[in-house]
Amino acid sequence: MNPQFLVWFLVLVAYHLFLNLKHWTRQPKATARLSTFIYILTLGLFLCVASGYRPPMPTRFFIDRVSPWIFSIIHPQ
């Protein structure tokens, strides 16, 4: 992964978090928990990619498994 992209992504996430901190006190509890969960998930995926581990993604499963199967049905040999 491009290090410049990783740095800018982290800067933008931190900036977005800073802008949203003042609004978290007025949000309902469920919305604040959902926002916290999304930030934790985003930062977890960021740390995985930054450390070199590529987490499995649903699109990769589709490309590797489902797409060839569909192609073989559409275009039989």
CSV table of C-alpha atoms in Angstrom, one decimal:
chain,number,residue,atom,x,y,z
A,1,MET,CA,0.0,0.0,0.0
A,2,ASN,CA,1.2,3.5,-0.7
A,3,PRO,CA,2.6,5.1,2.4
A,4,GLN,CA,1.5,8.6,1.3
A,5,PHE,CA,-2.1,7.3,1.1
A,6,LEU,CA,-1.9,5.8,4.5
A,7,VAL,CA,-0.6,9.0,6.0
A,8,TRP,CA,-3.3,11.1,4.4
A,9,PHE,CA,-6.0,8.6,5.4
A,10,LEU,CA,-4.9,8.8,9.0
A,11,VAL,CA,-4.8,12.6,8.9
A,12,LEU,CA,-8.3,12.7,7.5
A,13,VAL,CA,-9.7,10.2,10.0
A,14,ALA,CA,-8.1,12.2,12.9
A,15,TYR,CA,-9.5,15.5,11.5
A,16,HIS,CA,-13.0,14.0,11.1
A,17,LEU,CA,-12.9,12.6,14.6
A,18,PHE,CA,-11.8,16.0,15.9
A,19,LEU,CA,-14.8,17.7,14.1
A,20,ASN,CA,-17.2,15.1,15.5
A,21,LEU,CA,-16.1,15.2,19.1
A,22,LYS,CA,-18.1,18.3,20.0
A,23,HIS,CA,-21.3,16.7,18.6
A,24,TRP,CA,-21.0,13.4,20.5
A,25,THR,CA,-22.3,14.9,23.7
A,26,ARG,CA,-25.6,15.8,22.0
A,27,GLN,CA,-26.1,12.5,20.1
A,28,PRO,CA,-28.3,9.7,21.4
A,29,LYS,CA,-26.4,6.9,23.1
A,30,ALA,CA,-27.0,4.4,20.3
A,31,THR,CA,-25.6,6.8,17.7
A,32,ALA,CA,-22.5,7.6,19.8
A,33,ARG,CA,-21.9,3.8,20.2
A,34,LEU,CA,-22.3,3.2,16.5
A,35,SER,CA,-19.8,6.1,15.7
A,36,THR,CA,-17.3,4.7,18.2
A,37,PHE,CA,-17.7,1.2,16.7
A,38,ILE,CA,-17.1,2.5,13.2
A,39,TYR,CA,-14.0,4.5,14.3
A,40,ILE,CA,-12.6,1.5,16.1
A,41,LEU,CA,-13.2,-0.7,13.1
A,42,THR,CA,-11.7,1.8,10.7
A,43,LEU,CA,-8.6,2.3,12.8
A,44,GLY,CA,-8.3,-1.5,13.3
A,45,LEU,CA,-8.3,-2.0,9.5
A,46,PHE,CA,-5.9,0.8,9.1
A,47,LEU,CA,-3.5,-0.7,11.5
A,48,CYS,CA,-3.7,-4.1,9.8
A,49,VAL,CA,-2.9,-2.6,6.4
A,50,ALA,CA,-0.2,-0.3,7.8
A,51,SER,CA,1.5,-3.3,9.5
A,52,GLY,CA,1.4,-5.4,6.3
A,53,TYR,CA,-1.5,-7.7,7.1
A,54,ARG,CA,-4.2,-7.8,4.4
A,55,PRO,CA,-7.5,-8.6,6.1
A,56,PRO,CA,-9.8,-10.8,4.0
A,57,MET,CA,-12.4,-8.8,2.2
A,58,PRO,CA,-15.8,-9.9,0.7
A,59,THR,CA,-14.8,-8.5,-2.8
A,60,ARG,CA,-11.8,-10.8,-2.9
A,61,PHE,CA,-14.0,-13.8,-2.1
A,62,PHE,CA,-16.3,-12.8,-4.9
A,63,ILE,CA,-13.5,-12.3,-7.4
A,64,ASP,CA,-11.8,-15.6,-6.5
A,65,ARG,CA,-14.8,-17.9,-6.0
A,66,VAL,CA,-18.1,-16.6,-7.2
A,67,SER,CA,-17.1,-14.9,-10.4
A,68,PRO,CA,-15.4,-17.9,-12.1
A,69,TRP,CA,-18.4,-20.1,-11.1
A,70,ILE,CA,-20.8,-17.6,-12.7
A,71,PHE,CA,-18.6,-17.3,-15.8
A,72,SER,CA,-18.5,-21.0,-16.2
A,73,ILE,CA,-22.3,-21.1,-16.1
A,74,ILE,CA,-22.7,-18.3,-18.7
A,75,HIS,CA,-20.0,-19.6,-21.0
A,76,PRO,CA,-19.9,-23.4,-20.8
A,77,GLN,CA,-17.0,-25.1,-22.4
